[in-house]
Tab-separated table of C-alpha atoms and ligand atoms in Angstrom:
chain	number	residue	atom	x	y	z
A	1	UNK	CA	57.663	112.198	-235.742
A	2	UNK	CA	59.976	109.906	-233.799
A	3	UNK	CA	62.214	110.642	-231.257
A	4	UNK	CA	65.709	108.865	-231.470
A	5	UNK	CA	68.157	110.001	-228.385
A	6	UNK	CA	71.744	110.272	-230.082
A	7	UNK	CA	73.676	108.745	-227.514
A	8	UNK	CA	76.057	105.842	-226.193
A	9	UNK	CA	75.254	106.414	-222.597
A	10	UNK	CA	72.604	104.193	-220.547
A	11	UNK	CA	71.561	106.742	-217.761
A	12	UNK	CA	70.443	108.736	-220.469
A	13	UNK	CA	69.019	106.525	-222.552
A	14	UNK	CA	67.218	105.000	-219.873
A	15	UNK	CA	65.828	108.699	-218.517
A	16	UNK	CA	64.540	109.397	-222.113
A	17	UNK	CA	63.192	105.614	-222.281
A	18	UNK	CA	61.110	106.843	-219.014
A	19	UNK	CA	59.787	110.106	-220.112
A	20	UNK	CA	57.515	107.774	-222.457
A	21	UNK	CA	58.783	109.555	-225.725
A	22	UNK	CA	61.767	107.473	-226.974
A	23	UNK	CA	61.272	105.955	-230.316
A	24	UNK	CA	64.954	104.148	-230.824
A	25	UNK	CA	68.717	105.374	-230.273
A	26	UNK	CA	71.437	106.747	-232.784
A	27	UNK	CA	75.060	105.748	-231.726
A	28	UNK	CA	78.665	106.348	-233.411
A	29	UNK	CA	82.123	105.147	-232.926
A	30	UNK	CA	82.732	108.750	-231.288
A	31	UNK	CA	79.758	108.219	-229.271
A	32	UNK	CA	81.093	104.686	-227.756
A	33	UNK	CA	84.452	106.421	-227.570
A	34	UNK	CA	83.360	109.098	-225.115
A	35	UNK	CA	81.172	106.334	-222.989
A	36	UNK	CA	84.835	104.416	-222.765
A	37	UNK	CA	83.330	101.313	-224.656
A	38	UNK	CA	86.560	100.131	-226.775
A	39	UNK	CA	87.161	96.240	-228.237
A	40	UNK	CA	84.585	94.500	-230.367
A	41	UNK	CA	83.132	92.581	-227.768
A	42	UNK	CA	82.507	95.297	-225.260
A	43	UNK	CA	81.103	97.082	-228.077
A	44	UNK	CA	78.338	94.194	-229.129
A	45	UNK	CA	77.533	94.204	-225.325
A	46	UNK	CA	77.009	97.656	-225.456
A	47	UNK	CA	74.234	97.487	-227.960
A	48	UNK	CA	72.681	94.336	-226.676
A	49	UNK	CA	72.173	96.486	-223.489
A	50	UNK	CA	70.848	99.492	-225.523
A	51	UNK	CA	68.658	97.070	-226.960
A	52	UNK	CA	67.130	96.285	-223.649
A	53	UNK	CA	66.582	99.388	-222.626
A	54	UNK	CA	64.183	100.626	-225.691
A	55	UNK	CA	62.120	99.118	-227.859
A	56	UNK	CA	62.807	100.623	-230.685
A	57	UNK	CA	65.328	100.854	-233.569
A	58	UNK	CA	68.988	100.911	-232.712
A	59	UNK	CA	71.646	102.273	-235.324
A	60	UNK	CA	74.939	100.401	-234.950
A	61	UNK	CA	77.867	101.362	-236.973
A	62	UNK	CA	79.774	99.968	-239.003
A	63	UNK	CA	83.297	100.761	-239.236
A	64	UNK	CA	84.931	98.615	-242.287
A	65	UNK	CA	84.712	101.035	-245.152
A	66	UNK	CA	85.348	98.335	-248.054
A	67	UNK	CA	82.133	95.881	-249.142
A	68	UNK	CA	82.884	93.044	-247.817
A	69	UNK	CA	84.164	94.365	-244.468
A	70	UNK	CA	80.684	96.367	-244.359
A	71	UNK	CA	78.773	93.060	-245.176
A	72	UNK	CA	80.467	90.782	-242.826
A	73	UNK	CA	80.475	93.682	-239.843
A	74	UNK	CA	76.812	94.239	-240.612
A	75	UNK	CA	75.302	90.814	-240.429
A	76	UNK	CA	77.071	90.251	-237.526
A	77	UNK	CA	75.531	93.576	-235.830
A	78	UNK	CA	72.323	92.517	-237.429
A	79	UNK	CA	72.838	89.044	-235.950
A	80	UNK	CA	72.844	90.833	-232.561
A	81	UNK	CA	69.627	91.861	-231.494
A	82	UNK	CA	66.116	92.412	-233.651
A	83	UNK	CA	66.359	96.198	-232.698
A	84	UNK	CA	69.463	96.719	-234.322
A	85	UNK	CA	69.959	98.834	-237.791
A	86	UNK	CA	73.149	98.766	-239.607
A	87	UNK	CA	74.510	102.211	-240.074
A	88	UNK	CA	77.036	102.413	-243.331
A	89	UNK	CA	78.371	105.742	-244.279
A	90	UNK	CA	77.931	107.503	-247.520
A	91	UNK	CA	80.607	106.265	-249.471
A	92	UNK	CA	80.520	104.020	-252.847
A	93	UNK	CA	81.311	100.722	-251.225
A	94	UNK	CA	78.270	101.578	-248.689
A	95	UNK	CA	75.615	102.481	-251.092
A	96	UNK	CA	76.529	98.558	-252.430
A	97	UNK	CA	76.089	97.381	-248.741
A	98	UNK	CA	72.967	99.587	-248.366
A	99	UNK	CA	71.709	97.814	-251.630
A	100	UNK	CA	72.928	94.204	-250.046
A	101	UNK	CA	71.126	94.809	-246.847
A	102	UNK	CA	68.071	95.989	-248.318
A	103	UNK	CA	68.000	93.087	-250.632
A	104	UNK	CA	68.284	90.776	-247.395
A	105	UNK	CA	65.884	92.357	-245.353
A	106	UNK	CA	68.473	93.904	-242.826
A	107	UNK	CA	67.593	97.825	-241.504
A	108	UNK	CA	69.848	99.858	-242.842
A	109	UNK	CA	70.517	103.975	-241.837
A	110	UNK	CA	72.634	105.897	-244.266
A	111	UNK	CA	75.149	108.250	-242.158
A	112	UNK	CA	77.228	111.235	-242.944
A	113	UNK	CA	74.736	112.527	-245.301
A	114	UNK	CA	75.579	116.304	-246.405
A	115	UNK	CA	73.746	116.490	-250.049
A	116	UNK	CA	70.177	115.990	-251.372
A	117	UNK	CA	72.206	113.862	-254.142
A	118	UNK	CA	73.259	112.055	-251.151
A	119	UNK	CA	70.158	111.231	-249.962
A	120	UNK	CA	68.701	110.522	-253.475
A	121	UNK	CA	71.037	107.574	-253.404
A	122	UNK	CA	70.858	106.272	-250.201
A	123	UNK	CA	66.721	105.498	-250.982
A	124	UNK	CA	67.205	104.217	-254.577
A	125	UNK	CA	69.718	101.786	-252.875
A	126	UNK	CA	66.726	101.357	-250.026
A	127	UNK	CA	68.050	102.193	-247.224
A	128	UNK	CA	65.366	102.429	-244.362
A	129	UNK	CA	66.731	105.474	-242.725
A	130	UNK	CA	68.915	108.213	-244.147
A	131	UNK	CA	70.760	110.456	-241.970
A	132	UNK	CA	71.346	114.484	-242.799
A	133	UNK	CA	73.894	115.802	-240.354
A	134	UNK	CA	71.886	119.383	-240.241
A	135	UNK	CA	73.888	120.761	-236.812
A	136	UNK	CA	77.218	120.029	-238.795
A	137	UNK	CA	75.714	121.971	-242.080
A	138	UNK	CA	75.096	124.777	-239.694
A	139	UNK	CA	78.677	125.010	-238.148
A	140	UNK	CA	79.962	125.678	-241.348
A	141	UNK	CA	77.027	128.285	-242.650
A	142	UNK	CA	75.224	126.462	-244.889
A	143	UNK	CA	71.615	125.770	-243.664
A	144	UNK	CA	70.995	122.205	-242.678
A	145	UNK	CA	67.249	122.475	-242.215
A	146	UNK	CA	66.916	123.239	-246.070
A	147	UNK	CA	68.924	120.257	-246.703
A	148	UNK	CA	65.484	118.518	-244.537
A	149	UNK	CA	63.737	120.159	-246.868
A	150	UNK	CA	65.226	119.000	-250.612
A	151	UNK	CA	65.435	115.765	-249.181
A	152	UNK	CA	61.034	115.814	-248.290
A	153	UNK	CA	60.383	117.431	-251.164
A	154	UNK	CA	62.426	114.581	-253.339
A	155	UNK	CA	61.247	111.350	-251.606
A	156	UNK	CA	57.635	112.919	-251.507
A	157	UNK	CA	57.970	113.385	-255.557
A	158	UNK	CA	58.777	109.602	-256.096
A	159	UNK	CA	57.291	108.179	-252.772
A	160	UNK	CA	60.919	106.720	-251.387
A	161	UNK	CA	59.686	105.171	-248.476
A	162	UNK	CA	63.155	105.799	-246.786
A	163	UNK	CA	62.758	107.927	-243.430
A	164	UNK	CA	64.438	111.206	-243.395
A	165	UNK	CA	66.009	111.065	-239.880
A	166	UNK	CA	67.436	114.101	-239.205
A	167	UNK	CA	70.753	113.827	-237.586
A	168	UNK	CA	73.004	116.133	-235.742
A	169	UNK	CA	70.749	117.762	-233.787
A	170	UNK	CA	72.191	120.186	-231.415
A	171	UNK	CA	68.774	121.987	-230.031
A	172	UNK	CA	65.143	122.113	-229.198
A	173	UNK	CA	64.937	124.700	-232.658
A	174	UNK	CA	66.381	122.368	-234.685
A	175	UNK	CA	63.370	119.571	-233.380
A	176	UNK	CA	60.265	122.130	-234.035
A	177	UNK	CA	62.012	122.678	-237.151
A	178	UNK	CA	62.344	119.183	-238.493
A	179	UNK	CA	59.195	118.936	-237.560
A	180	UNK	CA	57.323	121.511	-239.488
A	181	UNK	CA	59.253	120.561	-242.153
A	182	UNK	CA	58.245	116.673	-241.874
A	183	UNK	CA	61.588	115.210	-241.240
A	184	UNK	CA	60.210	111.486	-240.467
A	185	UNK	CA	62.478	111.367	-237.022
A	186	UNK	CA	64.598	113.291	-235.411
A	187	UNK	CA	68.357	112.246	-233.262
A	188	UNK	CA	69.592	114.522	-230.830
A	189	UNK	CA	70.944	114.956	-226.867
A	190	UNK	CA	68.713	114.265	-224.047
A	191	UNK	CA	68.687	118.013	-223.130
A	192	UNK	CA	66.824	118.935	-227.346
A	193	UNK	CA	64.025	116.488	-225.819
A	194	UNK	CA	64.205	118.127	-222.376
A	195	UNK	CA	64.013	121.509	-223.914
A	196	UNK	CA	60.975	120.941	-225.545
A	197	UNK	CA	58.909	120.766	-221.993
A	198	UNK	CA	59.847	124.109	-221.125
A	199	UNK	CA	58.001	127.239	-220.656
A	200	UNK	CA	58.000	130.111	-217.942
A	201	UNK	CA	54.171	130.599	-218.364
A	202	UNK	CA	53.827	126.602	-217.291
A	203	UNK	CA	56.099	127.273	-214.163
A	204	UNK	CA	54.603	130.325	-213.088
A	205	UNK	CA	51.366	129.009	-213.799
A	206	UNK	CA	51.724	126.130	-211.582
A	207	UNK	CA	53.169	127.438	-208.448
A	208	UNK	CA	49.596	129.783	-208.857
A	209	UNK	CA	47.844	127.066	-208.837
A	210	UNK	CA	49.314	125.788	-206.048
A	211	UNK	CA	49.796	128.597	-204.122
A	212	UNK	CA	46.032	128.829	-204.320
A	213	UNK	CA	44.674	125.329	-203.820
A	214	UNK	CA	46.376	125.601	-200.425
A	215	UNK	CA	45.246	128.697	-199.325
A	216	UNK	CA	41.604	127.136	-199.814
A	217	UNK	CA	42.678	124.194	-198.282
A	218	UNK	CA	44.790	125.135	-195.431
B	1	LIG	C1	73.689	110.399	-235.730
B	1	LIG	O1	73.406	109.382	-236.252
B	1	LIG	C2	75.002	111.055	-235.833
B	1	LIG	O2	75.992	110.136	-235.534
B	1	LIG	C3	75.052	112.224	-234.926
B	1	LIG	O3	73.789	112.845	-234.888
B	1	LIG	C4	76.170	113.195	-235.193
B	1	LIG	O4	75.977	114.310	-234.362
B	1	LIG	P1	77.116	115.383	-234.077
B	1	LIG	O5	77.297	116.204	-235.302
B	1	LIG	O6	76.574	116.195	-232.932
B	1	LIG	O7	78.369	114.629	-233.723
C-alpha cells in the first residue's frame, strides 16, 4: 500500500519524506490556500518544490472545470515536473480530460469521488488514480470504507488497473482499514502516518529495557 501525505506544507512533507515511508503527495486548491500559496506562478513553484522533496507521484489540481480549460491547465502542470499527476474532478467535462490525458500518456487522479458509479467511470476513461473522499462519506453517515470496498470489488471483477487511492483520510483507523480492504494507496495528515507507530506496550517496553541495560552496566 502506498503512503501519499495530503498536504501543501513542506515541513511536513519533508518530515514524512524522512520517516522513509512517503510514496507521493495529494494537494488541493484548499490545501495551497491554507499554506498562503495564491497566483499561478507561486502555485507552479509550489509543486516544483514538492517535487523535490519526494520522489514520488504528485497530484496537482486543476481548477478550469470546462475541457479545454482542463486540457490546457493540465499539460501545463504536466509540463512541470515528471512527478506531477493531473488531478480533474468528477464532472462530465473531466471524465473527457481524464480520457485525453490517458490517451497522451499524462497521470491522471480522479477527485471528488463519492459513488462506486463514480469510480466505474473514472477507470473506463483510464485514469491512473481515482480518489474516494471516505472521511467526507463519514461526516455525513454514510460509510466511506464500504465505498473502498465496491470500488475493489469492481476493478478486481474487470482488472481496471486504476489505483483506488483512498482520499480524505482523517485517522490512523481509516489507514488499517483501507488497508485490509486493499485500497491501492492511501492520502491523509502527517499525524494518520504518525499514529500508526504508536503503542503503550512499545513505550513501556523500552524504558524496561533501558532501565535494565543500565543497571547491568552502571
Ligand atoms: C485528496 O486528494 C483530497 O483533496 C483530500 O484528501 C480531501 O480531504 P479532506 O476531506 O480532509 O479535505
Amino acid at each position: 500500500m502506498k503512503f501519499f501525505i495530503d498536504t501543501a506544507n513542506l515541513d511536513q512533507i519533508r518530515e514524512a519524506q524522512q520517516l522513509g515511508v512517503l510514496d507521493g503527495v495529494t494537494t488541493n486548491p484548499s490545501l495551497m490556500a491554507k499554506e498562503g500559496i495564491t497566483g499561478k506562478e507561486n502555485i507552479l513553484k509550489h509543486y516544483v518544490d514538492i517535487c523535490s522533496i519526494v520522489d514520488g507521484d504528485v497530484s496537482a489540481e486543476v481548477v478550469s472545470t470546462d475541457f479545454e480549460g482542463m486540457v490546457k491547465e493540465g499539460e501545463e502542470l504536466a509540463a512541470l515536473h515528471k512527478q506531477i499527476v493531473v488531478k480533474v474532478p468528477m464532472i462530465k467535462d473531466g471524465v473527457k480530460a481524464l480520457k485525453y490525458f490517458s490517451d497522451k500518456g499524462i497521470k491522471t487522479n480522479c477527485t471528488l469521488v463519492f459513488s462506486a458509479g463514480q469510480a466505474l467511470l473514472a477507470a473506463k476513461a483510464g485514469a491512473t488514480y481515482v480518489s474516494p473522499f471516505i472521511g467526507r462519506l463519514d461526516d455525513i453517515s454514510t460509510d466511506g470504507l464500504n465505498l473502498i470496498a465496491e470500488i475493489r470489488m469492481i476493478y478486481d471483477n474487470y482488472g481496471f488497473e486504476t489505483q483506488i487511492l483512498a482520499a480524505s483520510v482523517r485517522h490512523t483507523m481509516h489507514v488499517i482499514d483501507c488497508a485490509k480492504i486493499g485500497s491501492d494507496v492511501m492520502t491523509g495528515p502527517l499525524s494518520a502516518i504518525e499514529g500508526l507507530l504508536k503503542h503503550p506496550l512499545t513505550d513501556i517496553g523500552l524504558e524496561k529495557f533501558l532501565a535494565d541495560y543500565k543497571k547491568g552496566n552502571a
